mmCIF file of C-alpha atoms in Angstrom:
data_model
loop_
_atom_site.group_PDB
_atom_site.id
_atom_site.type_symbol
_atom_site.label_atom_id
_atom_site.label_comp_id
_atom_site.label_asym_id
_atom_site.label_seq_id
_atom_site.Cartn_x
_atom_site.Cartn_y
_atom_site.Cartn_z
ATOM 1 C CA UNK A 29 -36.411 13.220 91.182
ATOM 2 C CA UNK A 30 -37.939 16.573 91.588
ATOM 3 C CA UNK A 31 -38.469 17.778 87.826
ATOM 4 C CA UNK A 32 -36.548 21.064 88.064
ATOM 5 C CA UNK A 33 -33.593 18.956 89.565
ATOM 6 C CA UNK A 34 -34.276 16.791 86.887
ATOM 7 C CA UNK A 35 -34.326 19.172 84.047
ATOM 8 C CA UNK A 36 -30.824 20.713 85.454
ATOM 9 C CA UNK A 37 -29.404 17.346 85.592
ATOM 10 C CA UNK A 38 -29.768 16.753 82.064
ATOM 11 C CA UNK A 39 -28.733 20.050 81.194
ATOM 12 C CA UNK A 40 -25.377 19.143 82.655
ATOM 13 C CA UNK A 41 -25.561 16.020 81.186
ATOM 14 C CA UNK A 42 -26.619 17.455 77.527
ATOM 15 C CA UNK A 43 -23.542 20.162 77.915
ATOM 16 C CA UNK A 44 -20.777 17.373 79.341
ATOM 17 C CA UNK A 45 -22.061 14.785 76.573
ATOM 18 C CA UNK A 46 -18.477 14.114 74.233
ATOM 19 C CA UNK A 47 -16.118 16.162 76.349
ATOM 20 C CA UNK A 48 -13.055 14.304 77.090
ATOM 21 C CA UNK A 49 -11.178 13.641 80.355
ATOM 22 C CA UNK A 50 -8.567 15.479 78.995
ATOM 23 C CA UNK A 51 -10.985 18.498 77.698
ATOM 24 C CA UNK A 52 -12.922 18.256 81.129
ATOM 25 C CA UNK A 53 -9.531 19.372 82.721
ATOM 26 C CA UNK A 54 -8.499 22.369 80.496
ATOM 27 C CA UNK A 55 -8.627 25.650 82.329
ATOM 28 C CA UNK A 56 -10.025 28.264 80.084
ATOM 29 C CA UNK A 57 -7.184 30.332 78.727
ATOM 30 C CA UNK A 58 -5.105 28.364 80.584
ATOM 31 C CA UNK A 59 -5.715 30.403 83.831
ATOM 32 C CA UNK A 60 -5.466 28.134 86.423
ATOM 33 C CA UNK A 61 -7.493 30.433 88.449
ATOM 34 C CA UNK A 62 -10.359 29.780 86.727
ATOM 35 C CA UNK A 63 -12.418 26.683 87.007
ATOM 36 C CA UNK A 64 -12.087 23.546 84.619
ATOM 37 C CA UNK A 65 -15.357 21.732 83.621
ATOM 38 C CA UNK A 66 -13.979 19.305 86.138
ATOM 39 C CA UNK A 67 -13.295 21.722 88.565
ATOM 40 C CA UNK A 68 -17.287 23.002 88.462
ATOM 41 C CA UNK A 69 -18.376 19.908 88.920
ATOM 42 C CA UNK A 70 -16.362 18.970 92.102
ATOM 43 C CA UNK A 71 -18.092 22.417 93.271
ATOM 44 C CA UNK A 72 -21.353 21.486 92.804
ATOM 45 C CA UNK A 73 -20.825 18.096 94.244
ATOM 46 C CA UNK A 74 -18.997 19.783 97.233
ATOM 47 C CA UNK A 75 -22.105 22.212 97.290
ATOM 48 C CA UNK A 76 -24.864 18.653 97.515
ATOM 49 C CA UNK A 77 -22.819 17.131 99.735
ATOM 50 C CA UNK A 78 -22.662 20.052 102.416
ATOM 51 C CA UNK A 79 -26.448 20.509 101.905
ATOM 52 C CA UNK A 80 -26.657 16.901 102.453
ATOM 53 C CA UNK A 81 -24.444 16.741 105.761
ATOM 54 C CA UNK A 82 -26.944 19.269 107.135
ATOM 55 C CA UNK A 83 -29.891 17.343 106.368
ATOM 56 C CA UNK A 84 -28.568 14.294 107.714
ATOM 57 C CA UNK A 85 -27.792 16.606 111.229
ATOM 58 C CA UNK A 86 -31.346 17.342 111.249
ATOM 59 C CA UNK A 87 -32.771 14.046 110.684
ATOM 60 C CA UNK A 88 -30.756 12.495 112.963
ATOM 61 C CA UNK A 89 -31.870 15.208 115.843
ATOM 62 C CA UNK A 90 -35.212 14.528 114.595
ATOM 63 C CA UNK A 91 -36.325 18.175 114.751
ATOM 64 C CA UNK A 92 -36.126 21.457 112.562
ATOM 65 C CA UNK A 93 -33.485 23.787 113.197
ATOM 66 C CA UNK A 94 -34.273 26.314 115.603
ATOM 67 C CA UNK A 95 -31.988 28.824 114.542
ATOM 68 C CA UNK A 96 -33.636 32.253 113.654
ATOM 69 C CA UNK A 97 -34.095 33.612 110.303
ATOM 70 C CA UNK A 98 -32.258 37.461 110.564
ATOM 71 C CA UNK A 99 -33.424 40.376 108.105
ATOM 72 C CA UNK A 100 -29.554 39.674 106.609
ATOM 73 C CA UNK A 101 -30.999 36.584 105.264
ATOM 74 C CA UNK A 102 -33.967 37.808 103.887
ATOM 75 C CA UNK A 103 -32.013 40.486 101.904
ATOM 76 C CA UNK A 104 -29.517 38.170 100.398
ATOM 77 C CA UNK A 105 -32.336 35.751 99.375
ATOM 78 C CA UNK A 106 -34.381 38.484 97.892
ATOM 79 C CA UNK A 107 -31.313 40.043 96.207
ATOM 80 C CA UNK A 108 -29.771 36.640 94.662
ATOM 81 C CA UNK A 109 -32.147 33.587 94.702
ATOM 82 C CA UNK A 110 -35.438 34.825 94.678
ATOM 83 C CA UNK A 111 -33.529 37.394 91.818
ATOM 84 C CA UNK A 112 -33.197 33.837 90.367
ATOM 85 C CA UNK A 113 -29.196 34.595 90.128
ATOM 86 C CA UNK A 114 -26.033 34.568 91.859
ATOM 87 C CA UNK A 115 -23.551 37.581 91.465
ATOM 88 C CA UNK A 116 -20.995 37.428 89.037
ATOM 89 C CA UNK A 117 -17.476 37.234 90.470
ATOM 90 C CA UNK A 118 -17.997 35.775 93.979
ATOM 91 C CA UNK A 119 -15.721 33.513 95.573
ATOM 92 C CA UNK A 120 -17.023 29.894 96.695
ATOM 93 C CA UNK A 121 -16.520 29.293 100.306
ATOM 94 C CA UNK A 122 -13.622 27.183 101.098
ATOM 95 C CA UNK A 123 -15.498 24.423 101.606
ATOM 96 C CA UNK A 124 -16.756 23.910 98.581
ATOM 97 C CA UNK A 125 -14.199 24.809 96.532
ATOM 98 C CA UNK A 126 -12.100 22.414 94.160
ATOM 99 C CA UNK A 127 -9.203 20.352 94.795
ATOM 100 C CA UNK A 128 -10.780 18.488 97.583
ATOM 101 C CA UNK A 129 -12.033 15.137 96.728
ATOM 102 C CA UNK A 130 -8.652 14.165 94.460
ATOM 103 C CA UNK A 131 -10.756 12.977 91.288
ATOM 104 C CA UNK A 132 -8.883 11.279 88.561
ATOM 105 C CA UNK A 133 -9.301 12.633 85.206
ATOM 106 C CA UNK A 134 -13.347 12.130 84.310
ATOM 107 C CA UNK A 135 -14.771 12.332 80.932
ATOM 108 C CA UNK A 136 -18.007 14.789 80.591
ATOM 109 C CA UNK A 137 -20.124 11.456 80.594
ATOM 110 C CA UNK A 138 -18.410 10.355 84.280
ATOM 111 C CA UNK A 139 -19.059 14.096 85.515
ATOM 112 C CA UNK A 140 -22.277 13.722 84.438
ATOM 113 C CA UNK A 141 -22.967 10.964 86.283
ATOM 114 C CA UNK A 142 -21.371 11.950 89.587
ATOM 115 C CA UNK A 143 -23.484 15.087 89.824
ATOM 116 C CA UNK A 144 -26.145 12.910 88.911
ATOM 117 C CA UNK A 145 -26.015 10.826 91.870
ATOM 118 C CA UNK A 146 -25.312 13.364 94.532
ATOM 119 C CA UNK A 147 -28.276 15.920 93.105
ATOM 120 C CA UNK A 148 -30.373 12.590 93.510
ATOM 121 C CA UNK A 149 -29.127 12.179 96.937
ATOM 122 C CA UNK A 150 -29.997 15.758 97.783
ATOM 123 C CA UNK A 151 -33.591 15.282 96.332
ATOM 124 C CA UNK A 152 -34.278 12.276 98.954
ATOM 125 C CA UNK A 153 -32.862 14.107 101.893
ATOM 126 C CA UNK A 154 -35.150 16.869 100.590
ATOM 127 C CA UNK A 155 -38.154 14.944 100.621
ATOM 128 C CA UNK A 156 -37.069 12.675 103.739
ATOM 129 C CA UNK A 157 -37.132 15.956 105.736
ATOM 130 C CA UNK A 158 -40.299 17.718 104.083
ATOM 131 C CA UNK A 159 -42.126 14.558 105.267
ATOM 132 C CA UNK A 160 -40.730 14.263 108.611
ATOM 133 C CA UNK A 161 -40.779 18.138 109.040
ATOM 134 C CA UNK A 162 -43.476 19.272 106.671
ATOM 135 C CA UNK A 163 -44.118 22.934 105.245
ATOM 136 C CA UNK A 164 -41.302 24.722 108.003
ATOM 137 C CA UNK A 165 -37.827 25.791 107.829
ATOM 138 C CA UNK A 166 -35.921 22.901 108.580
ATOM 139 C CA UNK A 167 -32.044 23.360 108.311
ATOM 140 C CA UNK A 168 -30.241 26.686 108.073
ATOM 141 C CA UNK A 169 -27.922 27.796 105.058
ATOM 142 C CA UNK A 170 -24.837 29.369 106.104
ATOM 143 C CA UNK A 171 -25.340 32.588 104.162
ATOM 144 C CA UNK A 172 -29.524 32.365 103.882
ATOM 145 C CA UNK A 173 -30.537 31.174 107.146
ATOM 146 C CA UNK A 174 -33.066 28.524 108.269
ATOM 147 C CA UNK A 175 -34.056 27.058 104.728
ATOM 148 C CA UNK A 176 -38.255 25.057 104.226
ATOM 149 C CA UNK A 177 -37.045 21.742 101.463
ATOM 150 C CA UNK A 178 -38.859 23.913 98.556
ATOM 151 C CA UNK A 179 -36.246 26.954 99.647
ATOM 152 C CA UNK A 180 -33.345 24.367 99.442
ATOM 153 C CA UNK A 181 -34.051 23.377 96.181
ATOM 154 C CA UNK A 182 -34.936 26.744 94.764
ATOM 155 C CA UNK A 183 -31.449 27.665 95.893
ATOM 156 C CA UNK A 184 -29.441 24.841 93.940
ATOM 157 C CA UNK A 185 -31.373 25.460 91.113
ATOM 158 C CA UNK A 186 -30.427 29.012 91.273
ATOM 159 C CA UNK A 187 -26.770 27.536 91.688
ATOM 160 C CA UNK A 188 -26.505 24.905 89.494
ATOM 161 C CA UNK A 189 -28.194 27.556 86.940
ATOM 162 C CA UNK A 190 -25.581 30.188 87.686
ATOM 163 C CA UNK A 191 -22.958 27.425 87.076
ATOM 164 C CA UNK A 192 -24.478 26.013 83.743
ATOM 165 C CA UNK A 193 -23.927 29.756 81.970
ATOM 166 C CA UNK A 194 -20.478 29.507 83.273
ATOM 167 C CA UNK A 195 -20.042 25.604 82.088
ATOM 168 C CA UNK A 196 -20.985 26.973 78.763
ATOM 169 C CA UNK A 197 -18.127 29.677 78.448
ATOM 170 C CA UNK A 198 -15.620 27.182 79.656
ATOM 171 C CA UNK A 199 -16.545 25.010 77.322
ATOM 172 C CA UNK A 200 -17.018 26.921 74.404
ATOM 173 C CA UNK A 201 -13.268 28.222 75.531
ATOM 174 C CA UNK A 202 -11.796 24.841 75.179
ATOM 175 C CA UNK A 203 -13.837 23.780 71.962
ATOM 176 C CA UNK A 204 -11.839 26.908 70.326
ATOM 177 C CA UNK A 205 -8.795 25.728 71.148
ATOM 178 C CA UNK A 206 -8.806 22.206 71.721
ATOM 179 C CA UNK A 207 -10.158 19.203 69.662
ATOM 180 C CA UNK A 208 -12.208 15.813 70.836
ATOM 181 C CA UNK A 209 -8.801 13.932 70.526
ATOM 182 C CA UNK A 210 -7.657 16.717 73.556
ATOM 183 C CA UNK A 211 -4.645 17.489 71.656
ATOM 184 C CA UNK A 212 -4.396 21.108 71.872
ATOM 185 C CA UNK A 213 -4.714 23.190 68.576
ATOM 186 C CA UNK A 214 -1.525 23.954 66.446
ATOM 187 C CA UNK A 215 -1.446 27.977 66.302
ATOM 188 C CA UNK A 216 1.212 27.671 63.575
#
């Protein structure tokens, strides 16, 4: 795996490590609107596997996208990735948000591993297209245009980055309040 993929993964892996099924499920506060450790992960996974439906387009057409790259992308990349963050506050496309793929209750370990495998899977479509299409854009990002396999990944590192701060306040939320047996805390 690419090493800055790799070194994200096991961040993820290093912050999940111990946290319960029940734990991975607690909504910070218990605001439902905001996102549960499990809840992050189905985003990011959501997030790989889009990425990796639009690889898989392009290798099947066997060419590059030919969609052009607008001064709209260019801004947003300059003023968020190439930044090296996303905006606080934003709201995930619909697509990607959670609540789609119906996972069971998973432990931080199981989590761990799921992202695992679909960041891997995104690192071989990567590299799959970057040999087949070399150094050019080859598939186009709904929000940043047409992307080269070195933009790609600079852009779910970004993400997955952006994510990890977050992962840490949710956790650190629950940890207050709720113990490794994921009983919640008597107040009395």
């Amino acid at each position: 795996m690419h090493p800055a993929f790799d070194s994200v993964e096991h961040a993820y892996a290093q912050a999940l490590a111990g946290v319960s099924a029940a734990q991975a499920r607690i909504h910070p506060e218990g605001d439902r609107n905001q996102w549960s450790a499990q809840d992050l992960i189905e985003h990011l996974i959501l997030t790989y596997r889009s990425t990796a439906d639009v690889l898989e387009e392009r290798l099947r057409k066997g060419r590059p996208t030919l969609a052009p790259l607008l001064p709209e992308h260019e801004l947003r990349w300059r003023k968020t990735i190439m930044a090296g963050h996303f905006p606080e506050g934003g709201r995930a496309p619909e697509r990607v948000r959670p609540g789609q793929l119906q996972l069971v209750e998973l432990s931080g370990a199981e989590l761990a591993l799921r992202f695992k495998a679909e960041i891997e899977k995104v690192d071989g479509l990567l590299k799959e297209c970057a040999e087949k299409f070399g150094a050019q854009p080859m598939a186009s990002h709904f929000a940043f245009g047409p992307l080269r396999a070195d933009q790609w990944r600079e852009f779910h590192i970004v993400h997955a980055r952006h994510h990890l701060a977050q992962m840490s306040r949710i956790l650190s939320s629950i940890n207050k309040s709720v113990p490794a047996s994921g009983k919640t805390a008597s107040t009395t």
